[in-house]
Amino acid sequence: MSEHPTTSWKSLQDGKGFYRRQQLYSLQGKLPDLGDYVISGCRYGGPLAIMRDNSKLVAIGRAAPAFGKSQIQVYSSAGEGLLLFSWDQSRIIRFGWTLNERLVVLNEEGVYRVYDLQGDYQQYSLGSEASEMGVIDARIYENGLVALTGSLALLEVKGWEGARPMTLANPNLADPPISWSIIPPDSNISRHVEVLLSVENTIYTVDNLESTDQRLSQGPFTHVSPSPNGKLLALLNAAGTLLVISSDFQRRMAEFDTLNVPSAHGNVKQVEWCGNDATLVIWESLAVIVGPFAETLEYYYVGNVFAVTEPDGVRIFGADVCDLIQRVPDSTLSIFRPGSTSPAAILYDAWESFSQRSPKADESIRSIRPELATAVDGCVDAAGQEWEPYWQRRLLNAAKFGQGFLDFYNPTDFITMGQTLKVLNAVRFYEVGIPLTYSQYSYTSPTHLISRLTSRNEHLLALRISTFLSIKPDAVLKHWASAKILKSRPVASGTGKDAELDGDDEVCRLIVDKFKQLGGVDVSYAEIAKRAWEVGRTGLATKLLDHEKRASDQVPLLLSMKEDRLALQKAVDSGDTDLAYQVLLHLHKHLALGSFFRLIEDGGERLAPASRLLQVYAREQDRDMLRDFYYSDDRRVESAVLALDEASRMVDPSGRITTVKSAQKFFSEDKDRSFEAKMMDESARLLALQQQLEAESDGKISFFGQSVNETIRRCIVNGMLKKADKIKSDFKVSDKRFWYTKLHALTEIRDFEGLDAFSRSKRSPIGYEVFVHYLVEKGYKKEAVAYVARCDAPKRADLYAECDEWRMAGKECKDRGDKAKLEQLRKKCPNSLVARELELLVASMK
Amino acid sequence: MSTEDIQDSEPPLDTNIFKEISKKALVDALNSVNGSKTLVLDPSLAGPLGLVTEVALLKHHGVDKMFWLEAGPLSSNTTNIVYLCRPMIKYVRIISGHIKRHAKESSKHNYTLLLVPRLSSLVSRLLEEEGVLGDITISAYNLQFLPIADDVLSLEYESAFKDIWVDGDESVVYDSAQALITLQKLFGLFPRLLGKGDHAARLINLLTTYLPQTSNPDTLFEPSTIFDSLIVIDRRVDMITPLLTQLTYEGLIDEVIGVRNSHVELPASLVNPPAPQAGVAAAPPPAPTSSTSLRKENRKKYHLTSTDPLFTELRDLNFSNIGKRLNGVAHKLEEDYKRNHSDLHSKTTAQLREVVGRIGGLQSEHQSLRIHTGISELLDPITRTEQFNKSLEIQQNLLASYNVSEQVSSIEEMIAQGADLEMVIRLLCLASITTGGIKAKALENIKRDFLQTYGYNFLPLLLSLAAPSLAILLPNPLPPSTPPEVTAFKYPFVPLRKSLRLLIDDNLEALDEVENDISFVYSGYAPISVRLVQCVAQKGGVLSNPAEKEKTSEQNKGSFGGKVQAHPIVGWKGFEDILATIPGKTVDIMQNAIGAAAPLGAIAQHKVKTTTSVVFFLGGCTYTEIAALRWVARQNRGRNIIIATTGIINGTNIVDGLAGIQKTITGTKDAGI
């Protein structure tokens, strides 16, 4: 049985506030002497990062060996070493932790790296100004940092994705501040970072807009420390007075003279906060809590002490222990405070009586009947605040006991608490070493905890917790796969090339199987493959990528892996032409033209869509490239068509002829294209002829670029009949076509004599009906009549009718004795005059 | 569609939802740019946008002025300039030209580029190369299916056919897949996917494999209870149909005048009533005799909409019946007027009010009758021209494989007469497909005549028609060097004519009475594409004539039970052999929701409920095919058909697209939708 919770309690002098000191871990000899190191602790039970403090002398022979180079070590709260790496860049200015437990290390040149707990890092820079002026100090908070440059300007970086640094308002300092601190954006009213600079006797507050002198007179302040919620400031001045004021500098809360602490020796090491309502002053071997009304509580330690402020307390690292000091939570206080008569206390008491089979239990329960629900809630809550599973269980049992007397009680809180405590106890285990309190857990969320576990490579635990809490295992699986790839590396590169391939297959299969087994549907293989590629395992990356179904994710990675053909293949297969273009344009930019073409041509049928897309693009945008492409692939026909297309856009006649000739040449190089070659030859000849015709007509008539028919027509229209005949014979224009053309042309210029002469030049190959129809259509009915006589006899009557020559039509019928036709005409005729005449004719035919 | 039809079938899904979605997306996109803005519009988008919104709505959302996206300077007095265009390279060049010019003139603007239908890395890359990427905000305006009639959804891509089969740019296939996924997101998964043709197979492949992963799996749920299947027909599978002259009313309007985005350009005098007192009998001035003068007159756009009941009645009729139908309507209208007139003498004000209310309806009916009479008068002379009839004759003869060599020489004759280029090409391709290639020697002569008549610059057109991807104008026998895919694509027209019953004896009486087969749309020829749909959705219709059977059964049973219950979708069953002979892949896939097996009950359920089959034409469809599918849908109880397409096509605009002939878009620099 663990000792009663109250044994670790201490009350402030006035007896109202209780603080408890919970030993979290025993660190016997696990950490080096903290006094020799620069230390940064991560909140929410996170690890400590320590680096040898070069300003301190080290006695030879002490535990830690001396290093020439800077070296940073990371320990968990339980003193387990998590990471050790050396720093090969220029002097480290400061290091600190991000929200998701990554260590940010900033050097004097303004370069900072963000390390994860596996030692992988991303490197970013604060920009050229910082690197020129140098960085003299910085403050790192969970979501960003503020750096003080050599020119005493302040630079802010938000987030850890390498955002561009922004300059804050210039405080116009003459000297570096004596000390300084920041209030992070999310605990500030303005939601922007606020910098507190201790200058001379006062404090300057600086944000991105302005720098304000707060006109304090008690400075200079050697320590400036904002409370976790950013509402209060603890200031320690050179005279040893600790001031607690509101962060808007309006109210002074407490004042305490640190010189009055009798057992303190030497200088104040740290001013921190214990939760949001008490400050903590650290000396060597001593931590003093200063309450809201300047009451104190003293805690003694062996050796040097380092404190990490938590939102609900403070973690203190001594030489041999790691403690959590916090104000006793209200629910715990109401149960365990000596003489407490709160319902929860009575319920707990009742349960104890019950378990001892004492009838007192019933009486107690009765007495708190109206407040039983509150009492149960109180017990559940208090269970969450306890560190020892023994007491957690007892309190939960009490709650369960109380529940039994309630008719309606929603057990969700109870169940959640049970689950949560199970998780918390698991991660508090010293091998894991995350001393997370219940309220910290509630604040940071379970997924945050899982990501912390995965970053420690505690995949199994993380997976079990996520299953236990029904959270999707995707994040864990992804991290596991990445880690697996990293870890499997030495095995794979065992003996020769084959061994490596086997290794790749093995790892790939392992990963895929695991994903399938756990149903991690949403895990993107592309991301894992990217990781594999980053560590140089291209083969594995390719294999993993094969399992990626989203082409849009696959392709960019394949491109950066220089798997050009595969990238193009996948893009084409996806059917997404935009993706294919993306790849094509990328390759066009990065490959030599020759190898770019070869890549596409060698792809054969499978890459044909890509090849066609390239042609579509190039036809609009890059014709030279297209010409090269066709040329390199011996595509004569396409080359010719391209040349023709160009010719059609040309204005300069001789250029156009040359281009058509080049098309002709391309066609002639392909034995199956002799027809096309012949046509292009004709085309070039025609163009030359047209040029000549234009010259002969002094440029008055435009011929150039017209078709053969049109050229003939224009010749006829302009009276160049000889030329027209010549074109006919030169281009072997068929008689029929020539006659139609000439008929149309002569009608157009109303040269009916010419038409007549033409019609008599020889027997018409198209007949004479066409003449009649065409002339009638164009409205020259009178002129048409002449041709009717030359048409076939049976049709004449109708043709005459068409020309509105009813009388002649009638006569025609009469001549042929076609009475039926005559009747028909009579029915159609336009007026009675004609009708009568026709009737007469009909009559005469009897 | 008679009223009886409407009653016994549940209404198909509401296609207007797509209009609303597109409208909202447009408004959101416009509102994302604060303040008044100048809208610069891709002319090819004006039509589709006109189906979505009207100018007033744009003005309401801060559009100050609108311009076409064209080369040349752009002056704008608003700070915000919004470009709305398809991701085409030429537009990028124009836009960057504008930006650079403005920079030179140091006029400051905020540029926003809305790409339709999605972002394009090509565009960003080009803008980057031009050095203006930093000045412009790029986002997407996802314009997908637009309802162009109650049962027709179109993506309104004009160049889909050329993109796929000439350029090999498959963006359209991908975009279509995206649009179909949107459809599935709204109404559930298609339980069965059927397709014919290589690109149809590709589209279905995209639908089933790649795309579901890209969207959140939660949104793709169970098989739809509304849909029973998706039938994808690849235009390449049936090239014959678009080559023929459409003979339905709407189809003929498209052939002769041209319909763009459901709008037809008519002489202004026809659209605006010439004089209010003109009665029904007073016909508009005699229609111009030749098509040339038809093009010259001042023109005005007229929306052919399914909200016009007269048009809904007329659009799918064979043109030969239009005159009669119009006549009937005119008579009815006249009677109604007369009745109202006599009613006007009635005593009570209540009666009077009823009459006056009726007159309003009559007037709109009157207006629409006037327009349609006008349109048919425009069409009529053209259907009487020698060329038109000659081309019809050649078409019919080729379809019947009657005296092929004579048809070829007729085509030659038409070239000599200088007939329309498009018509000549259509006939030539038709001859090549139906006969398995034109005799090599004859073809060469025709090609030569063609080039000499229309210009040598059309040689690339001939080449692309013969290219393996299209292969619709080929010599016979094929030269030995022909790539194997061309020989594989040889179209088995003659066997199909028999097995799919493509030619129906053109019996005039049948045409006049009930149109009893889909072949009415081409006066005796049934479109292959629609026959293929029938293979899935109305198997009986392929084999024999359900209408005729119905007639006999009606006589036996009296007036009861006119229509047959639609059979469930069982894929291509029964027609596998025929499908195998047609070139191109055949697809038939059951699609279940992720992890859920199709319960047996669901199949039984389909029998009772009215379901909807979606027919998607990849590469466009003709109005005749729409008419034929509507006919198919009317024959059965319990199955509606929704037609989705990449766009409306006809032979002429296919040829124009291939030849790169740009039909001028009327419009000034100031764009008006």
mmCIF file of C-alpha atoms in Angstrom, chain A residues 458-581:
data_model
loop_
_atom_site.group_PDB
_atom_site.id
_atom_site.type_symbol
_atom_site.label_atom_id
_atom_site.label_comp_id
_atom_site.label_asym_id
_atom_site.label_seq_id
_atom_site.Cartn_x
_atom_site.Cartn_y
_atom_site.Cartn_z
ATOM 1 C CA GLU A 458 7.337 3.326 -29.236
ATOM 2 C CA HIS A 459 5.235 2.039 -32.116
ATOM 3 C CA LEU A 460 3.724 -0.926 -30.413
ATOM 4 C CA LEU A 461 2.575 1.092 -27.441
ATOM 5 C CA ALA A 462 1.303 3.829 -29.715
ATOM 6 C CA LEU A 463 -0.567 1.333 -31.829
ATOM 7 C CA ARG A 464 -2.108 -0.307 -28.792
ATOM 8 C CA ILE A 465 -3.134 2.995 -27.335
ATOM 9 C CA SER A 466 -4.690 4.129 -30.572
ATOM 10 C CA THR A 467 -6.581 0.857 -30.870
ATOM 11 C CA PHE A 468 -7.610 1.131 -27.231
ATOM 12 C CA LEU A 469 -8.891 4.655 -27.760
ATOM 13 C CA SER A 470 -10.294 3.823 -31.240
ATOM 14 C CA ILE A 471 -8.139 6.342 -32.999
ATOM 15 C CA LYS A 472 -7.129 5.612 -36.595
ATOM 16 C CA PRO A 473 -3.723 3.986 -36.621
ATOM 17 C CA ASP A 474 -2.618 5.773 -39.800
ATOM 18 C CA ALA A 475 -0.151 8.143 -38.203
ATOM 19 C CA VAL A 476 1.481 5.380 -36.217
ATOM 20 C CA LEU A 477 1.729 3.099 -39.226
ATOM 21 C CA LYS A 478 3.244 5.784 -41.333
ATOM 22 C CA HIS A 479 5.874 6.561 -38.772
ATOM 23 C CA TRP A 480 6.477 2.892 -38.191
ATOM 24 C CA ALA A 481 7.038 2.307 -41.871
ATOM 25 C CA SER A 482 9.482 5.159 -42.090
ATOM 26 C CA ALA A 483 11.322 3.885 -39.073
ATOM 27 C CA LYS A 484 11.265 0.386 -40.482
ATOM 28 C CA ILE A 485 12.869 1.614 -43.638
ATOM 29 C CA LEU A 486 15.578 3.365 -41.693
ATOM 30 C CA LYS A 487 16.230 0.445 -39.400
ATOM 31 C CA SER A 488 16.266 -2.195 -42.094
ATOM 32 C CA ARG A 489 18.957 -0.413 -43.975
ATOM 33 C CA PRO A 490 22.042 -2.146 -42.621
ATOM 34 C CA VAL A 491 20.494 -5.545 -43.220
ATOM 35 C CA ALA A 492 19.596 -4.829 -46.775
ATOM 36 C CA SER A 493 22.947 -3.508 -47.877
ATOM 37 C CA GLY A 494 24.489 -6.783 -46.807
ATOM 38 C CA THR A 495 26.140 -8.674 -49.608
ATOM 39 C CA GLY A 496 26.072 -7.334 -53.079
ATOM 40 C CA LYS A 497 23.311 -6.083 -55.195
ATOM 41 C CA ASP A 498 20.995 -9.051 -55.020
ATOM 42 C CA ALA A 499 20.943 -8.962 -51.283
ATOM 43 C CA GLU A 500 19.805 -5.404 -51.366
ATOM 44 C CA LEU A 501 17.024 -6.196 -53.750
ATOM 45 C CA ASP A 502 15.856 -9.009 -51.527
ATOM 46 C CA GLY A 503 15.946 -6.656 -48.614
ATOM 47 C CA ASP A 504 13.800 -4.188 -50.489
ATOM 48 C CA ASP A 505 11.240 -6.805 -51.322
ATOM 49 C CA GLU A 506 11.191 -8.001 -47.770
ATOM 50 C CA VAL A 507 10.673 -4.560 -46.295
ATOM 51 C CA CYS A 508 8.115 -3.602 -48.852
ATOM 52 C CA ARG A 509 6.161 -6.765 -48.230
ATOM 53 C CA LEU A 510 6.377 -6.246 -44.471
ATOM 54 C CA ILE A 511 5.019 -2.753 -44.742
ATOM 55 C CA VAL A 512 2.267 -3.571 -47.170
ATOM 56 C CA ASP A 513 1.182 -6.601 -45.156
ATOM 57 C CA LYS A 514 1.094 -4.624 -41.965
ATOM 58 C CA PHE A 515 -0.989 -1.912 -43.555
ATOM 59 C CA LYS A 516 -3.427 -4.357 -44.993
ATOM 60 C CA GLN A 517 -3.663 -6.253 -41.740
ATOM 61 C CA LEU A 518 -4.395 -3.135 -39.745
ATOM 62 C CA GLY A 519 -6.583 -1.595 -42.367
ATOM 63 C CA GLY A 520 -4.660 1.619 -42.581
ATOM 64 C CA VAL A 521 -6.500 2.553 -45.721
ATOM 65 C CA ASP A 522 -5.625 6.189 -45.706
ATOM 66 C CA VAL A 523 -1.919 5.798 -45.330
ATOM 67 C CA SER A 524 -0.271 7.308 -48.323
ATOM 68 C CA TYR A 525 2.352 4.990 -49.705
ATOM 69 C CA ALA A 526 3.771 7.920 -51.574
ATOM 70 C CA GLU A 527 4.817 9.621 -48.362
ATOM 71 C CA ILE A 528 6.524 6.515 -47.093
ATOM 72 C CA ALA A 529 8.163 5.981 -50.423
ATOM 73 C CA LYS A 530 9.406 9.522 -50.268
ATOM 74 C CA ARG A 531 11.016 8.737 -46.962
ATOM 75 C CA ALA A 532 12.654 5.664 -48.446
ATOM 76 C CA TRP A 533 13.945 7.701 -51.304
ATOM 77 C CA GLU A 534 15.312 10.358 -48.975
ATOM 78 C CA VAL A 535 17.420 7.803 -47.216
ATOM 79 C CA GLY A 536 18.713 6.611 -50.544
ATOM 80 C CA ARG A 537 16.684 3.470 -51.055
ATOM 81 C CA THR A 538 15.390 4.127 -54.509
ATOM 82 C CA GLY A 539 14.507 0.541 -55.210
ATOM 83 C CA LEU A 540 12.363 0.259 -52.148
ATOM 84 C CA ALA A 541 10.765 3.595 -52.855
ATOM 85 C CA THR A 542 9.759 2.436 -56.307
ATOM 86 C CA LYS A 543 8.290 -0.747 -54.943
ATOM 87 C CA LEU A 544 6.312 1.107 -52.330
ATOM 88 C CA LEU A 545 5.089 3.588 -54.878
ATOM 89 C CA ASP A 546 3.581 0.763 -56.843
ATOM 90 C CA HIS A 547 1.101 0.376 -54.027
ATOM 91 C CA GLU A 548 0.104 4.003 -54.153
ATOM 92 C CA LYS A 549 -3.171 4.381 -55.941
ATOM 93 C CA ARG A 550 -3.265 8.117 -56.303
ATOM 94 C CA ALA A 551 -1.273 8.945 -59.379
ATOM 95 C CA SER A 552 -1.143 12.579 -58.424
ATOM 96 C CA ASP A 553 0.833 11.548 -55.339
ATOM 97 C CA GLN A 554 3.031 9.065 -57.123
ATOM 98 C CA VAL A 555 4.170 11.155 -59.974
ATOM 99 C CA PRO A 556 5.931 14.062 -58.264
ATOM 100 C CA LEU A 557 8.013 11.664 -56.210
ATOM 101 C CA LEU A 558 8.885 9.561 -59.215
ATOM 102 C CA LEU A 559 10.030 12.710 -60.924
ATOM 103 C CA SER A 560 12.232 13.735 -58.068
ATOM 104 C CA MET A 561 13.573 10.187 -58.009
ATOM 105 C CA LYS A 562 14.477 10.680 -61.647
ATOM 106 C CA GLU A 563 12.306 7.737 -62.552
ATOM 107 C CA ASP A 564 11.280 9.686 -65.602
ATOM 108 C CA ARG A 565 9.833 6.928 -67.675
ATOM 109 C CA LEU A 566 7.872 5.482 -64.814
ATOM 110 C CA ALA A 567 6.545 8.887 -63.840
ATOM 111 C CA LEU A 568 5.387 9.500 -67.358
ATOM 112 C CA GLN A 569 3.896 6.045 -67.533
ATOM 113 C CA LYS A 570 1.924 6.519 -64.339
ATOM 114 C CA ALA A 571 0.758 9.940 -65.391
ATOM 115 C CA VAL A 572 -0.444 8.588 -68.698
ATOM 116 C CA ASP A 573 -2.170 5.633 -67.042
ATOM 117 C CA SER A 574 -3.990 7.899 -64.654
ATOM 118 C CA GLY A 575 -5.797 9.449 -67.598
ATOM 119 C CA ASP A 576 -5.223 12.845 -66.062
ATOM 120 C CA THR A 577 -3.823 14.805 -68.949
ATOM 121 C CA ASP A 578 -2.849 17.643 -66.722
ATOM 122 C CA LEU A 579 -0.632 15.329 -64.744
ATOM 123 C CA ALA A 580 0.889 14.068 -67.962
ATOM 124 C CA TYR A 581 1.592 17.618 -69.017
#
